[in-house]
Short mmCIF file of C-alpha atoms in Angstrom, two decimals:
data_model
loop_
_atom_site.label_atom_id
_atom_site.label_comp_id
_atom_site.label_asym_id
_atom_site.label_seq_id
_atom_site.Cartn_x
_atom_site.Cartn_y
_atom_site.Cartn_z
CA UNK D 84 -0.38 -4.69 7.50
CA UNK D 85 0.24 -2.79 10.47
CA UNK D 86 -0.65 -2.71 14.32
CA UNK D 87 0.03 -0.40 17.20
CA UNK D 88 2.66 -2.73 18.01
CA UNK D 89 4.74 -0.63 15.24
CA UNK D 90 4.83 2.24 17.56
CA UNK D 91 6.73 0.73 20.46
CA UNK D 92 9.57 2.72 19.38
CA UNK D 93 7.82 6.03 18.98
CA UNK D 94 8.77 6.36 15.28
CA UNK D 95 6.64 8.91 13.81
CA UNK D 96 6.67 7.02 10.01
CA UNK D 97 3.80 5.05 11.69
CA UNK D 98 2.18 7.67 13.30
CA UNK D 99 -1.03 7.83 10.63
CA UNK D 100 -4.38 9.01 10.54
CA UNK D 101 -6.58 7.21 11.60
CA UNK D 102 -3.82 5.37 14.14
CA UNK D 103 -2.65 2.16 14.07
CA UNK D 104 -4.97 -0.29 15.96
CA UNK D 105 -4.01 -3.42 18.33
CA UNK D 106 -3.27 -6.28 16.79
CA UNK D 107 -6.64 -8.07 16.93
CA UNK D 108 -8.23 -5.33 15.18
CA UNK D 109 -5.35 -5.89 12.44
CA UNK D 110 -6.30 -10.08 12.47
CA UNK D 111 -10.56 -8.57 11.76
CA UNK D 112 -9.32 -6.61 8.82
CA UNK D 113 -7.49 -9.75 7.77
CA UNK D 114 -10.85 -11.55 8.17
CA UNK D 115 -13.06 -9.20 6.71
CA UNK D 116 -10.34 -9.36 3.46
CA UNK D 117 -11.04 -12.84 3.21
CA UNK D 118 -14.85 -13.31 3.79
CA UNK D 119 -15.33 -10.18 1.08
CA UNK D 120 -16.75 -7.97 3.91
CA UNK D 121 -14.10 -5.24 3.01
CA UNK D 122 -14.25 -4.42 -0.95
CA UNK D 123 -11.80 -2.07 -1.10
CA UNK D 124 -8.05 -1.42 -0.51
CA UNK D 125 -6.23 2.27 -0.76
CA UNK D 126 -2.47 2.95 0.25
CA UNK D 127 -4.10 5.98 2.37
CA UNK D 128 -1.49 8.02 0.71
CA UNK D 129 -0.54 11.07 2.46
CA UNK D 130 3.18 11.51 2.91
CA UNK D 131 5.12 14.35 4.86
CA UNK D 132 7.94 15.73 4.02
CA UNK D 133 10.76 15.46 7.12
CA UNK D 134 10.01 18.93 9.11
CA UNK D 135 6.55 17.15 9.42
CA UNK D 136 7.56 13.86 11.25
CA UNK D 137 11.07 14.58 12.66
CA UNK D 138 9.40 16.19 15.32
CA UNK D 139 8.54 14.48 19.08
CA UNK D 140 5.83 11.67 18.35
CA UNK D 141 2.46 13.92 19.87
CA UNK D 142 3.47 16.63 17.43
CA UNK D 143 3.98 14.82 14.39
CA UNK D 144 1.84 15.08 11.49
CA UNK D 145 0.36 11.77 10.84
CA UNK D 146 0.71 10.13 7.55
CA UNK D 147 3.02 7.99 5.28
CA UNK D 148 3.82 7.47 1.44
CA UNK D 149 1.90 4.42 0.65
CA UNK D 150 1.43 4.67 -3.04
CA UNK D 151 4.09 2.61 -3.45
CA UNK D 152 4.55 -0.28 -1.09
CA UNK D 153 0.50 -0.63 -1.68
CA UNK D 154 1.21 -3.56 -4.27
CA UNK D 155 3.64 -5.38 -2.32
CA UNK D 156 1.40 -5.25 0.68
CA UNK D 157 -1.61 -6.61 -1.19
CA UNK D 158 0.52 -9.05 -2.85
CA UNK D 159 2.03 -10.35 0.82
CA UNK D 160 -1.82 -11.05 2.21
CA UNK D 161 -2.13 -13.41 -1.46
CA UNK D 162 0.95 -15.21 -0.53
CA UNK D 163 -0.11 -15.47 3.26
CA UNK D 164 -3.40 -17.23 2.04
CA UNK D 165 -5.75 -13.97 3.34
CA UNK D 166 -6.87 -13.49 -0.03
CA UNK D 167 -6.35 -14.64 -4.03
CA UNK D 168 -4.68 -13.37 -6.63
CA UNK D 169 -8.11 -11.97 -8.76
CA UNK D 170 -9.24 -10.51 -5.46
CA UNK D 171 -6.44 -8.48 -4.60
CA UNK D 172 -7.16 -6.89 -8.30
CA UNK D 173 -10.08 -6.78 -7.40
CA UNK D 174 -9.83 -5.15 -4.29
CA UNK D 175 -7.42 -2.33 -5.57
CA UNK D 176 -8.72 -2.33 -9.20
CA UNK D 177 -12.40 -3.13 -9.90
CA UNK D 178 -14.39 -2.63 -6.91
CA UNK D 179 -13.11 1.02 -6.32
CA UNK D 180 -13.18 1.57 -10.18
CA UNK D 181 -17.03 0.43 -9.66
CA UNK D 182 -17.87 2.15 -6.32
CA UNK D 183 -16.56 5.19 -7.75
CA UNK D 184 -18.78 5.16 -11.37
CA UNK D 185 -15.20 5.11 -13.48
CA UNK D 186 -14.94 2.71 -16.74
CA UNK D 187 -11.42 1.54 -15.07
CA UNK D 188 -9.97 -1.00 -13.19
CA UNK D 189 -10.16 -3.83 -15.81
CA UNK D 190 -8.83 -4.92 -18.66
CA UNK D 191 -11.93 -5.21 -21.88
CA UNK D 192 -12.41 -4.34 -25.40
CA UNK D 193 -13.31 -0.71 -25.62
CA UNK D 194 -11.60 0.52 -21.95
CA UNK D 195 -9.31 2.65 -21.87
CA UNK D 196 -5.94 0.74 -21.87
CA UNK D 197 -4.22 1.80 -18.47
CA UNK D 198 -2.16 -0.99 -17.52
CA UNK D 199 0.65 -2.21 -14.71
CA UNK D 200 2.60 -4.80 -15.49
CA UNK D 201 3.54 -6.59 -12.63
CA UNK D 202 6.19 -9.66 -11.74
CA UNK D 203 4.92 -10.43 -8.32
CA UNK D 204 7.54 -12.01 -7.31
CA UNK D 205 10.52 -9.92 -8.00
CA UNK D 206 11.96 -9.30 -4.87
CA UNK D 207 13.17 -5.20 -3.29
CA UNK D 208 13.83 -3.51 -0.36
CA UNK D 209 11.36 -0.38 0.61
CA UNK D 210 14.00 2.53 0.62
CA UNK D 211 12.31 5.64 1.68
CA UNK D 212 14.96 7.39 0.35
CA UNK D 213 14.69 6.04 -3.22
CA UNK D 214 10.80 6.95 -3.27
CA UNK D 215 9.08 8.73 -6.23
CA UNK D 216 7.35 10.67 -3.31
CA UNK D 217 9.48 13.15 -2.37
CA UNK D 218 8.63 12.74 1.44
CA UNK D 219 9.61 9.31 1.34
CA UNK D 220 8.34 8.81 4.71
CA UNK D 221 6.83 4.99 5.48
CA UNK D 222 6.95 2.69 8.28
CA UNK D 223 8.09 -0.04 5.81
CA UNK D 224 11.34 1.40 5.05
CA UNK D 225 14.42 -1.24 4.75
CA UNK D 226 11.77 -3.78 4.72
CA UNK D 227 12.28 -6.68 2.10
CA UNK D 228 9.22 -7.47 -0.12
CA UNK D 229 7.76 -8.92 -3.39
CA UNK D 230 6.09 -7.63 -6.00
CA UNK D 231 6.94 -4.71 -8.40
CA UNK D 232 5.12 -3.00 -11.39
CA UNK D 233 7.76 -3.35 -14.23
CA UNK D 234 5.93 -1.67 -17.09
CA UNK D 235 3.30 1.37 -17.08
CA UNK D 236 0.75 2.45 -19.71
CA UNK D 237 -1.83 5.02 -19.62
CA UNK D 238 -4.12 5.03 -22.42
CA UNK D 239 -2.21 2.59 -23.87
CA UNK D 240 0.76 5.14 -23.94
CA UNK D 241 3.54 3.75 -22.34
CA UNK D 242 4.63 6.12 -18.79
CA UNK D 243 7.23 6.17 -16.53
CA UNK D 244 10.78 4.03 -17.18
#
């Protein structure tokens, strides 16, 4: 979602690990999304608290909350045509669920029942101050976006508000 072109400014919420590429390396990953090359997606979810990145940009610690913008991202490259709707499940539900050996990531008789219920089109603004993670730190902040989970179960016990 993001290039090096987020760092003209020097702001340390997108200074991550590994960095940001240029944006034609952003437009492959895009590619690779679509033709099923890459089968995975992960928010990369490291965030740091403010003494960690309200320091000059080289001595920053790199990282970002990304646990929960991840669905809205996925859900923006669906709308922008990268990929469809079963394949962004897919590629942040199934295939790592798979790759990883764990009965998870879909939804059949005898699984355990650890659901997100989604509208995927309500619309919110990323507020980095409002974040569960208590860093709060992303390079998305007061960015508008679609796409919330409205209702959370694990083993079909219902979490969270």
């Amino acid at each position: 979602m993001l290039s090096d072109l987020a760092l003209k400014d020097f702001r340390t919420f997108a200074r991550l690990s590994p960095p940001l590429r240029e944006e034609a390396d952003r437009q492959a990953v895009l590619e690779a999304l679509g033709d099923g090359t890459i089968d995975v997606v992960a928010s990369g979810h490291d965030p740091r608290g403010p003494e960690d990145k309200r320091r000059p940009f080289a001595d920053a610690a790199p990282g970002m909350a990304g646990a929960e913008t991840l669905l809205a991202m996925v859900l923006t490259l669906v709308r922008d045509g990268v990929i469809s709707f079963e394949r962004a499940f897919d590629l942040v539900a199934r295939n790592p669920a798979r790759l990883l050996g764990v009965a998870a990531g879909e939804l059949a008789e005898g699984a355990e029942a650890d659901i997100a219920l989604i509208d995927p089109e309500k619309p919110w603004v990323v507020d980095s101050t409002k974040m569960a993670a208590s860093a709060g730190n992303t390079p998305f902040d007061r960015q508008p976006v679609l796409g919330r989970v409205v209702g959370l179960w694990k083993g079909g016990v219902r979490v969270g508000d």
